[in-house]
Coordinates of C-alpha atoms (C1' of nucleotides) in Angstrom, one line a residue:
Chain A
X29 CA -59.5 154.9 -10.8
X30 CA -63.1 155.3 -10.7
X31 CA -65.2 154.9 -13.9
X32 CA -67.4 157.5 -14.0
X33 CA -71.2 157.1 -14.5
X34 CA -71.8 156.3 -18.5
X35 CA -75.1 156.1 -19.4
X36 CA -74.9 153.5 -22.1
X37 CA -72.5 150.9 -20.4
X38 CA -73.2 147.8 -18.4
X39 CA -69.9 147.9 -16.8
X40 CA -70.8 148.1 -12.5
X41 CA -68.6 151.5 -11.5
X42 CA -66.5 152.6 -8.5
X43 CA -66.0 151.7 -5.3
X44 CA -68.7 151.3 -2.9
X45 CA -69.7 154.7 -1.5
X46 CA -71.5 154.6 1.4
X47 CA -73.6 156.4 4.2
X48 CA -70.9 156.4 6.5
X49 CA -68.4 157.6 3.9
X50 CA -70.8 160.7 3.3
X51 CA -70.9 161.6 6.8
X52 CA -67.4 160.4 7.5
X53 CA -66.7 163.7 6.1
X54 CA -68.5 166.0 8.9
X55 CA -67.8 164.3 11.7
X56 CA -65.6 161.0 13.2
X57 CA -68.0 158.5 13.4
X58 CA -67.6 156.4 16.3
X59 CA -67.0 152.4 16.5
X60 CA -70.4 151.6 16.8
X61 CA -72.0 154.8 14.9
X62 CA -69.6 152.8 11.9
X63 CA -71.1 149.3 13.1
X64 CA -74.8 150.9 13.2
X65 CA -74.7 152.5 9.9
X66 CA -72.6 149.1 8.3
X67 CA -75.9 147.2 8.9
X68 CA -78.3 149.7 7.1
X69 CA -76.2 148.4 4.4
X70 CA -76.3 144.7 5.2
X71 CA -77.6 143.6 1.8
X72 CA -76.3 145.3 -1.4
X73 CA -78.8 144.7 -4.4
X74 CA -77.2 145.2 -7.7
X75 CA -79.8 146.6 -10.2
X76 CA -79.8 147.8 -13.9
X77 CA -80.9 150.8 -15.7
X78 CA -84.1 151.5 -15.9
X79 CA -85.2 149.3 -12.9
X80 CA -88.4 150.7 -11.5
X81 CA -87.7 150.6 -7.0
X82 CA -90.8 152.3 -5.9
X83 CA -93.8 153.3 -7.7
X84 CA -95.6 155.8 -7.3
X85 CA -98.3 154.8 -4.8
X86 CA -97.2 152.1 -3.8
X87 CA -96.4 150.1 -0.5
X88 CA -93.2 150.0 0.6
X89 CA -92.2 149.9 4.2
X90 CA -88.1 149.8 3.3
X91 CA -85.8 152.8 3.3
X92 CA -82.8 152.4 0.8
X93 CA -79.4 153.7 0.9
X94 CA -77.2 154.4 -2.7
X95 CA -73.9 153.0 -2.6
X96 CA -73.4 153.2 -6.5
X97 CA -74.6 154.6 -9.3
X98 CA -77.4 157.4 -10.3
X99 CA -81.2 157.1 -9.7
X100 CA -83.9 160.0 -9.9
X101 CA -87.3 160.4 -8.4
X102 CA -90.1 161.8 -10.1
X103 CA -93.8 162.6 -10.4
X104 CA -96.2 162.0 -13.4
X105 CA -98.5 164.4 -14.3
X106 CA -102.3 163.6 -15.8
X107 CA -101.3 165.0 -18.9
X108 CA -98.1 162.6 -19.3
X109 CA -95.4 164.8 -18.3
X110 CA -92.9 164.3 -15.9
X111 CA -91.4 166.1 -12.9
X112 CA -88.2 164.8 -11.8
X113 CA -87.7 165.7 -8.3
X114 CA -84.5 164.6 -7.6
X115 CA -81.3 162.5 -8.7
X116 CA -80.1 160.3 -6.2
X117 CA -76.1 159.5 -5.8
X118 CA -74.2 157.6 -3.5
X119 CA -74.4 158.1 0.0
X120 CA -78.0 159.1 -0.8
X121 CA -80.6 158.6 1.6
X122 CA -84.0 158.1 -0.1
X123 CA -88.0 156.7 0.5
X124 CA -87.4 158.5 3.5
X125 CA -91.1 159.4 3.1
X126 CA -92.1 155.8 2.7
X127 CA -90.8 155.7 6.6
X128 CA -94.0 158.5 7.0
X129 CA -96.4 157.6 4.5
X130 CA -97.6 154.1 3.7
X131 CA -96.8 155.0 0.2
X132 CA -94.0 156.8 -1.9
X133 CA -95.2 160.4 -3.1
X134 CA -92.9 159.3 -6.0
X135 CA -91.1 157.3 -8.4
X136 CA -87.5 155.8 -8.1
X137 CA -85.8 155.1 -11.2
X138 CA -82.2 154.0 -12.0
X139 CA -81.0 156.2 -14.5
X140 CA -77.5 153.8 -14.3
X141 CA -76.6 150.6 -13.0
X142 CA -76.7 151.1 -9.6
X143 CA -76.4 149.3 -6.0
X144 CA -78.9 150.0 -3.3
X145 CA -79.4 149.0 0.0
X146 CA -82.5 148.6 1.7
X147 CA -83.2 148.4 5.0
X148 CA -86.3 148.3 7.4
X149 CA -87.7 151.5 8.7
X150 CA -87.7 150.2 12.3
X151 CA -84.0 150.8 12.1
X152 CA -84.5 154.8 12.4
X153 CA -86.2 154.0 15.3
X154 CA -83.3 152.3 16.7
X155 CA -81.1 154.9 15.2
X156 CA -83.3 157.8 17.4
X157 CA -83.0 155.8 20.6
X158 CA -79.7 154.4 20.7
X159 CA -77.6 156.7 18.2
X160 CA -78.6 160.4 18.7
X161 CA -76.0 161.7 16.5
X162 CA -76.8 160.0 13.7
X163 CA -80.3 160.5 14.0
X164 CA -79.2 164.1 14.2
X165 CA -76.6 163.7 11.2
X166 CA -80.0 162.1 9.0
X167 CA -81.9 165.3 9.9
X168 CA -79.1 167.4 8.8
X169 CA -78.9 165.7 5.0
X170 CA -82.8 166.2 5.2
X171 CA -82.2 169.8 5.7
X172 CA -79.6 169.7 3.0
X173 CA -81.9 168.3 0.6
X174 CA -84.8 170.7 1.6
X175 CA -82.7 173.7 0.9
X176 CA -81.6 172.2 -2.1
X177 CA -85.2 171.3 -3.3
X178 CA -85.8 174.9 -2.0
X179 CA -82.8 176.7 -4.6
X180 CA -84.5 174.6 -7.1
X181 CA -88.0 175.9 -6.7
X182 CA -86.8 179.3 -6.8
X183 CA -85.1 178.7 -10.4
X184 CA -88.0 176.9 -11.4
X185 CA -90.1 179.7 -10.2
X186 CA -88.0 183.0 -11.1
X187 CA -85.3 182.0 -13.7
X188 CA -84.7 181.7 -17.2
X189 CA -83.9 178.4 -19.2
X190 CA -80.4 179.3 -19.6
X191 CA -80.1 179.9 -16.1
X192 CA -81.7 176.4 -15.2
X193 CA -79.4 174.7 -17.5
X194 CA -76.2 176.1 -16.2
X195 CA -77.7 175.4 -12.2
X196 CA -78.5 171.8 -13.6
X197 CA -75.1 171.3 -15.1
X198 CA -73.4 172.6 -12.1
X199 CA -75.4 171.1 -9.5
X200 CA -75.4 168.1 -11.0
X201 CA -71.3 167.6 -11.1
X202 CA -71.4 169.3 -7.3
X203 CA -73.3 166.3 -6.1
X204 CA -71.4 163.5 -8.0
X205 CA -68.3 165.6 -6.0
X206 CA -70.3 165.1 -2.9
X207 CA -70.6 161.1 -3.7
X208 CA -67.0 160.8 -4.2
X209 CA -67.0 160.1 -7.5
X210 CA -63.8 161.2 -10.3
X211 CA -65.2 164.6 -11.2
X212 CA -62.2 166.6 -13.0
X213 CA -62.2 169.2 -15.7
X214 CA -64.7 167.6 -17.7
X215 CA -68.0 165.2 -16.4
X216 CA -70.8 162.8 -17.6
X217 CA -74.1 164.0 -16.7
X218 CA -75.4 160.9 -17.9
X219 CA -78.9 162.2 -18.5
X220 CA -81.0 162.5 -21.8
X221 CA -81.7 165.7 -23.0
X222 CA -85.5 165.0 -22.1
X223 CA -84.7 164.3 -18.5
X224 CA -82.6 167.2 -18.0
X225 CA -85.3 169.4 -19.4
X226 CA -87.9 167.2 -17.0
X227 CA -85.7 168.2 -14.1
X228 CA -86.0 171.9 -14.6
X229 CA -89.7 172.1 -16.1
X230 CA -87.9 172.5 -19.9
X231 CA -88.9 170.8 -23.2
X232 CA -85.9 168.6 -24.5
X233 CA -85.7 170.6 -27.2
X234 CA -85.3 174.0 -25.5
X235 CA -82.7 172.3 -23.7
X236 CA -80.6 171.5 -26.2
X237 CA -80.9 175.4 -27.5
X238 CA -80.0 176.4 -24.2
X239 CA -77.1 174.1 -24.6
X240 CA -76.3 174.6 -27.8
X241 CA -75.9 178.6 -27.0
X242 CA -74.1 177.7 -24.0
X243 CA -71.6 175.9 -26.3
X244 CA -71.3 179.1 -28.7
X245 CA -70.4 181.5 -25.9
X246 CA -67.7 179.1 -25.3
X247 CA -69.5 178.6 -21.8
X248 CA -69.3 175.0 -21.8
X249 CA -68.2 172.4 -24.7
X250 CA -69.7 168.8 -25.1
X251 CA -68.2 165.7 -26.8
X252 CA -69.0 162.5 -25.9
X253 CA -71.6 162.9 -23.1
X254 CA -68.9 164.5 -21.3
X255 CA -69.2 168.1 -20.4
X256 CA -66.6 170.4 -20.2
X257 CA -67.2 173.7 -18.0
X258 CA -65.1 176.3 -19.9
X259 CA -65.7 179.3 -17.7
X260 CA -67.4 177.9 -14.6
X261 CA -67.6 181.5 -12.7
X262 CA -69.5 182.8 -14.9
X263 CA -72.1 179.5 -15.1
X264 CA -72.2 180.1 -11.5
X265 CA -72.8 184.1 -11.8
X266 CA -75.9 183.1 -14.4
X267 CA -76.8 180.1 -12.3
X268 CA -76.4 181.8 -9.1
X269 CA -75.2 178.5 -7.7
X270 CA -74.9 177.6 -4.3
X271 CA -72.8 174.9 -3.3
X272 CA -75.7 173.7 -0.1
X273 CA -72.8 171.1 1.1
X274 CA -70.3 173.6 2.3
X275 CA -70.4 175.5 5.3
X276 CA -71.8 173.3 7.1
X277 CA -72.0 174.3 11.2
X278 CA -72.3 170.9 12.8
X279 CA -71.4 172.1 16.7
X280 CA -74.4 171.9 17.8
X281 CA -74.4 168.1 17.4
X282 CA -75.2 165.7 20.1
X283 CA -71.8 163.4 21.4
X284 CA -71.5 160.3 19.5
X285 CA -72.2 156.8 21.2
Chain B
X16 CA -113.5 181.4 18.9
X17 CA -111.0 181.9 16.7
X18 CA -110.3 185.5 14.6
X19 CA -109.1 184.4 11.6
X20 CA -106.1 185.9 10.1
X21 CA -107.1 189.1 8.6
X22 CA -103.9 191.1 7.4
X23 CA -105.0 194.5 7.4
X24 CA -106.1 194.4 11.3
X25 CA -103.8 194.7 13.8
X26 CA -105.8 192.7 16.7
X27 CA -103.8 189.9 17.9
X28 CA -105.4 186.8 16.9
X29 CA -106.3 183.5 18.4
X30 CA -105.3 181.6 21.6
X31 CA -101.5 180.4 21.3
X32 CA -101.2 177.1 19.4
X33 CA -97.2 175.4 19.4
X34 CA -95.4 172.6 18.6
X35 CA -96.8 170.2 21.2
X36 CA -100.4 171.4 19.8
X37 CA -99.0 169.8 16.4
X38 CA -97.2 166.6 17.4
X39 CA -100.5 166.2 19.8
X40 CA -102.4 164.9 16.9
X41 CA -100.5 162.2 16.1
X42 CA -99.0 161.0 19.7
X43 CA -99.7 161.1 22.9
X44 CA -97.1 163.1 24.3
X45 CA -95.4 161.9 27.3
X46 CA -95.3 165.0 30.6
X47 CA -91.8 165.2 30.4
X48 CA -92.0 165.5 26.1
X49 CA -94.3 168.3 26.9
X50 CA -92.4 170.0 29.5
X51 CA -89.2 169.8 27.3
X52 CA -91.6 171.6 24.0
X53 CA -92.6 173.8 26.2
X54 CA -89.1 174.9 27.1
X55 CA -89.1 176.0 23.6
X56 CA -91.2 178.2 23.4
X57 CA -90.6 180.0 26.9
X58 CA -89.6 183.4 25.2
X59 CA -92.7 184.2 23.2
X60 CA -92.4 187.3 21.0
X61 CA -95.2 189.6 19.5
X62 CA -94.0 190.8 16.1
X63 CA -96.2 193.1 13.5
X64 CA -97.2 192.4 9.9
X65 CA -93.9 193.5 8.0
X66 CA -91.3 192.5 10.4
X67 CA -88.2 190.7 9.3
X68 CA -87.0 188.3 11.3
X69 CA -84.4 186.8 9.3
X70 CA -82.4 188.1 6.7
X71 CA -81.0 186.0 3.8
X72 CA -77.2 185.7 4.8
X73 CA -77.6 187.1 8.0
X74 CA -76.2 185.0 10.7
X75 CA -78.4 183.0 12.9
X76 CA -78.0 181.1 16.1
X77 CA -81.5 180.3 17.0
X78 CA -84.4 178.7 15.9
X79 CA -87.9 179.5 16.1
X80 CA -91.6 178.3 16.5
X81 CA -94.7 180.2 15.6
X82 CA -97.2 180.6 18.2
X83 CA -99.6 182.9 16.0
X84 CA -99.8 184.3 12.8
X85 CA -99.0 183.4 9.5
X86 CA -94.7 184.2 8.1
X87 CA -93.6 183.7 4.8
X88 CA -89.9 182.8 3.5
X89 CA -88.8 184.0 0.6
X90 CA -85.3 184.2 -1.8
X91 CA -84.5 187.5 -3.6
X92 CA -83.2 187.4 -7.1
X93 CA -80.5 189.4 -8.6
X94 CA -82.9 191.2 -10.9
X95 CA -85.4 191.8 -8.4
X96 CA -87.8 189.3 -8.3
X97 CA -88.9 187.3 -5.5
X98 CA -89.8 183.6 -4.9
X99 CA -91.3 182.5 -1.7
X100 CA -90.3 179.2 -0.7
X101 CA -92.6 178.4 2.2
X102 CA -95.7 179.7 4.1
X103 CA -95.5 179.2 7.9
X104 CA -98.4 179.0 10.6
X105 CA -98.9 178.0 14.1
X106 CA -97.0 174.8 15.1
X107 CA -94.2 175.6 12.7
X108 CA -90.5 175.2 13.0
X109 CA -88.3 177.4 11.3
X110 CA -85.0 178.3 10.6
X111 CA -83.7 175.1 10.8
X112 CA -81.3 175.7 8.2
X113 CA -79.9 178.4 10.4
X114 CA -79.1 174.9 13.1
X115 CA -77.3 173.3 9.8
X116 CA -75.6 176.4 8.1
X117 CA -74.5 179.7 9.4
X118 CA -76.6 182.0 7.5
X119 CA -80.2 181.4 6.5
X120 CA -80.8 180.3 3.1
X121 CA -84.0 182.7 3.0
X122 CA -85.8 185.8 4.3
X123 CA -88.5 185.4 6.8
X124 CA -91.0 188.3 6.8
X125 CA -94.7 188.0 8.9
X126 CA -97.2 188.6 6.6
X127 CA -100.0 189.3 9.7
X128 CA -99.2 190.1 13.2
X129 CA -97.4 187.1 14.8
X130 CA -96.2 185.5 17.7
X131 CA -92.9 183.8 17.6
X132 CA -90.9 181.9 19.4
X133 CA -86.6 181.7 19.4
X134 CA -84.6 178.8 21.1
X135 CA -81.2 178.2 21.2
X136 CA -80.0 175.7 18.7
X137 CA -78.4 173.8 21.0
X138 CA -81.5 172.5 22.2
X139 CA -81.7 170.3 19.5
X140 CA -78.9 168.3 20.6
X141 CA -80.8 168.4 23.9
X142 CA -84.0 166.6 22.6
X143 CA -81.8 164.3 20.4
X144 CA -79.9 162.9 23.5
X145 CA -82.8 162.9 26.0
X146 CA -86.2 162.4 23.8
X147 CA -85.9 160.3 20.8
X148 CA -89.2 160.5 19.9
X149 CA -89.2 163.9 19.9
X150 CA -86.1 164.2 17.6
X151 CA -88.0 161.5 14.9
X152 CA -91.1 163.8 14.9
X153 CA -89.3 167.1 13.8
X154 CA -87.3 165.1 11.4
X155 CA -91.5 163.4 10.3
X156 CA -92.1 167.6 10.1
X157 CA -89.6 167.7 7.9
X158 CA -89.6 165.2 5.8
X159 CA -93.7 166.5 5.6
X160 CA -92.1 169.9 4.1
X161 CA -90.1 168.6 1.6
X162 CA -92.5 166.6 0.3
X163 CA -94.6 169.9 0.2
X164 CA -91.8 171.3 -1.2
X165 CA -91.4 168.8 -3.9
X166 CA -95.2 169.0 -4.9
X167 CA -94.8 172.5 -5.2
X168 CA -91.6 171.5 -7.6
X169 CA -94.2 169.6 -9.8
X170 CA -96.4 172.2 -9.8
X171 CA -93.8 175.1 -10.7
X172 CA -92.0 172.9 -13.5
X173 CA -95.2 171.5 -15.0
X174 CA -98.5 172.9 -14.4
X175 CA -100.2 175.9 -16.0
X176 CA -100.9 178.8 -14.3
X177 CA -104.2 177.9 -13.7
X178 CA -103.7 174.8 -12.0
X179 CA -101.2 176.6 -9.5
X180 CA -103.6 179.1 -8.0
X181 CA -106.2 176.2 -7.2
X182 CA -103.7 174.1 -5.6
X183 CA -102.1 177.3 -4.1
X184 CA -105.7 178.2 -2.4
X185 CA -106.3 174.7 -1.2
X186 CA -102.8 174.2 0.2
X187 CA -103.1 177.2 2.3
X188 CA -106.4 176.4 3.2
X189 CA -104.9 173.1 4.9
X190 CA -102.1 174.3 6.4
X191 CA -104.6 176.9 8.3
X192 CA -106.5 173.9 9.2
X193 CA -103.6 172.1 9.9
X194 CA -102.7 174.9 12.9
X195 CA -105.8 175.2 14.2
X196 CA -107.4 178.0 12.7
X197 CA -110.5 177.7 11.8
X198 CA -111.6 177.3 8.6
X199 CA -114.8 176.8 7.3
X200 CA -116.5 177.0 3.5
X201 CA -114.4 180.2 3.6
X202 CA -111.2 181.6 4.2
X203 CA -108.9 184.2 4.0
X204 CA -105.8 183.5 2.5
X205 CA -104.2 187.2 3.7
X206 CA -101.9 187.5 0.7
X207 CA -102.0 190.4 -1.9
X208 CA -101.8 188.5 -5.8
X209 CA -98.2 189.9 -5.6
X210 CA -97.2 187.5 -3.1
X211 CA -99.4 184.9 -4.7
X212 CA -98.0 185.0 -7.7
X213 CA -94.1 185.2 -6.4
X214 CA -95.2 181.7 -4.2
X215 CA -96.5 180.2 -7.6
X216 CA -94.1 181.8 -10.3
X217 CA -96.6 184.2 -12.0
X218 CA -96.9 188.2 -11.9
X219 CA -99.7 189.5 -10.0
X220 CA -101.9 190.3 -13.0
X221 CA -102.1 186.7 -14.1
X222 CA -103.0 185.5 -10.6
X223 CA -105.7 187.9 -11.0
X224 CA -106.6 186.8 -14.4
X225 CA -106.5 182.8 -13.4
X226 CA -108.6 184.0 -9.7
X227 CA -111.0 185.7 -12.4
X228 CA -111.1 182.7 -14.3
X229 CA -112.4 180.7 -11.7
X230 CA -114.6 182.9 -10.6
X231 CA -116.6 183.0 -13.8
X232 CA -116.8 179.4 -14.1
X233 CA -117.9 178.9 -10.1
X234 CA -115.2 177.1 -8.9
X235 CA -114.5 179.8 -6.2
X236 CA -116.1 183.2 -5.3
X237 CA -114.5 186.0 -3.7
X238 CA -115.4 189.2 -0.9
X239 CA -113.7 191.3 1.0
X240 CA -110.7 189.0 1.4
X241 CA -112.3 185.8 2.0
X242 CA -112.4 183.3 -0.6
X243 CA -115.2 180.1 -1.0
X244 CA -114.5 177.1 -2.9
X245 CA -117.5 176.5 -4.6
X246 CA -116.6 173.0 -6.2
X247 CA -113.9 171.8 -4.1
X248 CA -113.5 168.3 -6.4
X249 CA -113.1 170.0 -9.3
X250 CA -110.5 172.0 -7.7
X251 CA -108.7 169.3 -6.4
X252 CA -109.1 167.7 -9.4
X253 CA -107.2 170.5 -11.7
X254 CA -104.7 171.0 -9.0
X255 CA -104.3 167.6 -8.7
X256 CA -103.7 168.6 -4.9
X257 CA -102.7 165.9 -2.2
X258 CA -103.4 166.8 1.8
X259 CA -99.6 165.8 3.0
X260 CA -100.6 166.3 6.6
X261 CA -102.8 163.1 5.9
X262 CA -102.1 159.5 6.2
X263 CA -99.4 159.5 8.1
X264 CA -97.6 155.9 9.4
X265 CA -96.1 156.9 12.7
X266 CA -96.0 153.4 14.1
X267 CA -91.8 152.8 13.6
X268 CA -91.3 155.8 16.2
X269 CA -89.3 154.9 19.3
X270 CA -91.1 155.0 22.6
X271 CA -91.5 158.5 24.4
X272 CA -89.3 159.5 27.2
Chain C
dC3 C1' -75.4 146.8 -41.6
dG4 C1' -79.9 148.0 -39.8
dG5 C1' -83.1 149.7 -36.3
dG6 C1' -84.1 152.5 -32.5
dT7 C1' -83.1 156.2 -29.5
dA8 C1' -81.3 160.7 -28.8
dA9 C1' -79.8 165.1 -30.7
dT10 C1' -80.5 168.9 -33.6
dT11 C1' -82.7 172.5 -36.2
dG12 C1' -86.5 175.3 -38.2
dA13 C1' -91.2 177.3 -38.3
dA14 C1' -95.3 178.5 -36.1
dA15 C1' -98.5 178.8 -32.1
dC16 C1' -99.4 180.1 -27.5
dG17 C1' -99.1 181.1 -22.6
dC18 C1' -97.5 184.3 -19.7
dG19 C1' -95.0 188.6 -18.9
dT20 C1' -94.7 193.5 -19.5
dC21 C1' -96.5 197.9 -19.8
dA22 C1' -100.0 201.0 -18.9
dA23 C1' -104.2 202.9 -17.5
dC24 C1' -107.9 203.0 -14.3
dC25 C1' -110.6 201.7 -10.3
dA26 C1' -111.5 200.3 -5.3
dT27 C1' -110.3 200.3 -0.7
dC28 C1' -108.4 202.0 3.4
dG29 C1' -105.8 204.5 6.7
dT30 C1' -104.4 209.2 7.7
dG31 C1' -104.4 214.0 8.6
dG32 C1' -106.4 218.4 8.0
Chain D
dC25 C1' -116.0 214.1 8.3
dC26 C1' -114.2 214.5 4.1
dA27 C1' -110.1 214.7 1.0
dC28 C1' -106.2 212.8 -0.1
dG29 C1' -102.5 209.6 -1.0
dA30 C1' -101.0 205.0 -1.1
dT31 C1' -101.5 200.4 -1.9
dG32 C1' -103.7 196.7 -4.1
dG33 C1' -107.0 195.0 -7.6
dT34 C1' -108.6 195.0 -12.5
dT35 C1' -108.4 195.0 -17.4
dG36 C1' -106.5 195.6 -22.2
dA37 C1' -102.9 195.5 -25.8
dC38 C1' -98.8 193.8 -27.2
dG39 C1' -94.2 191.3 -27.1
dC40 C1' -91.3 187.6 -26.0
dG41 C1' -89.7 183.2 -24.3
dT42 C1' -90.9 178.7 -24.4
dT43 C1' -93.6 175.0 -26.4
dT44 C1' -95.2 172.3 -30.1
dC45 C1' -94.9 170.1 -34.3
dA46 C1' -92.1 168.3 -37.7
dA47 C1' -88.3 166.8 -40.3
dT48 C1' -83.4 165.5 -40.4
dT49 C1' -79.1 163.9 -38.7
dA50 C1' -76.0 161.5 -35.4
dC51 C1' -75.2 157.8 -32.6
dC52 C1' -75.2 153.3 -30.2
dC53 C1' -76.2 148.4 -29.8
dG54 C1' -77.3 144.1 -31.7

DNA sequence: CGGGTAATTGAAACGCGTCAACCATCGTGG
DNA sequence: CCACGATGGTTGACGCGTTTCAATTACCCG
């Protein structure tokens, strides 16, 4: 049984989760699609919490796929504070925009022991010539991820902390779903209080008000790390929550090779 | 040359500019590359300041291209306020989520007079199959938007209200000059402060406060429309603004068809 | 058991929103 | 050609949600 993600522990979780296992869900991959995406993932690197991949500014020329674990990207502000942009899970995709610029607009952090894959960006050029589909299948996650990045800015923009708390809580356990890790009644978000609140432009301790009132309206209940969501439809009524992964139309898609 | 957007005329502006105008500056497209864009944008359509051409949730089969024009997207919230996502000129795709999920995400209104284009979706999986290169530049476009999209994140969850109508002025001063419109010490960014302040997060009577703001201290000055940026550093410099349509590292692409 | 990090809670300050009034501009119709 | 109405811009006063600062408690790891 999977171990969820637990902030704290050392302990290396799950079973590998990779690309081909997130797409594996939208389409049948063929033979070689399989064989293609495999050596994207040709050499596992097992890192530890809090292991810096790609700074800010920085050179990198390699792509990286998740196959265990939680990382988040972020930005630093002049005045010290911290965007984070985005949390990254298995089956994850990211420094797609080292492939386009020289350097990363942003900041990879683990935020748990994790596995990641890297691989050279002259591989999606492969992938365009000889693999349409999957080229195609790589646009579609970007496309996820925009609109996600896209509900996000909206909350940000338009919505109340409590709002942004519930969408962070929900969102956060719909994309551990999507990486195919144990997510049951109750999950780990495996965050600080601080990074939530840095996800959805909140002090920590506004946060843990937001939280804490959650908690009293019997919304949600904590213990352990673990969260519990009591009466979900409502969080998704506040949050207005939309699950970006489902409904997918994928007819359009090119044959596989 | 070039009328610049002006949003209460209704002169059509400009000579047409499209997605092979775009992907022009950074390849050299190949004649059948061209011939194959150009397909896309074989069903050019006039539209009027105002007009909706996608409603949130409604279905969607095709995508488009703007010719002319400048189109905004936007999400409605439940109690009424509005948050737009995304500002579209010449040279841009849209509605790519409706290629990925059945319904658009957003709304997409023009905000002058426009000229669009609609394809099929299915053309995608045309250029996927027959021009690689093609397929890795719209997925470079979008990986250039959600970068965009994730500044604008930063900006939204961490900057003050001030800092977001600088970098909201020089943004769409680049994108202008990013589809060919010409742009010189002035420009007119064609928005009332309502819609400025539901792109940035703020009501319209603190854009005008923060526009006012800079205007006394001679960062900007502002007539009939048009604004100048009088000290473009310091702008750039509170904003902390980055030109994303800069720097790009195209070499990895496949060879054109 | 001790030290450090995270969570929690209260009090006060502040940025931005809200409400409201007034002004400027412009397209329209008499 | 002017008057009108509508839309957008401008400015002030006030309130509220969130931040900031600070102090205390809980928890985890060594």
């Amino acid at each position: 049984m999977a171990k969820a993600l637990v902030r704290s522990g050392d302990e290396v979780l799950v079973s590998n989760f990779g690309l081909a296992d997130r797409l594996d869900k939208w389409v049948s991959l063929t033979p070689a699609e399989r064989a293609t995406l495999s050596r994207l993932e040709e050499r596992p690197r097992a890192i530890r919490r809090g292991t810096v991949l790609m700074d800010e500014q920085r050179r990198g020329e390699e792509l990286f796929v998740v196959q265990q674990g939680m990382l988040m990207c972020y930005v630093l502000l002049d005045d010290g504070s911290r965007q984070i942009v985005r949390f990254l899970f298995p089956g994850d995709l990211f420094a797609l925009s080292a492939l386009i610029y020289g350097r990363s607009p942003d900041t990879v952090v683990a935020v748990s022991n994790a596995v990641v894959c890297p691989f050279d960006r002259s591989q999606i050029g492969v992938l365009a010539t000889d693999h349409p589909r999957l080229l195609s299948l790589i646009l579609v996650l970007n496309q996820i991820e925009r609109v996600i990045t896209t509900d996000r800015l909206a909350g940000l923009g338009r919505t109340s902390a409590r709002a942004r708390v519930a969408t962070l809580l929900l969102s956060l356990r719909g994309q551990m779903r999507q990486a195919g890790m144990a997510v049951g009644a109750s999950f780990a978000p495996g965050l600080t209080q601080e990074e939530m609140g840095d996800a959805i432009g909140l002090t920590a301790v506004h946060v843990n008000r937001m939280l804490r009132q959650l908690e009293d309206e019997a919304l949600i209940k904590r213990e352990g790390g673990r969260v519990h969501l009591l009466d979900e439809a409502q969080l998704v009524r506040e949050a207005r929550y939309i699950d970006r992964f489902e409904g997918l139309d994928l007819s359009w898609l090119p044959p596989g090779r």
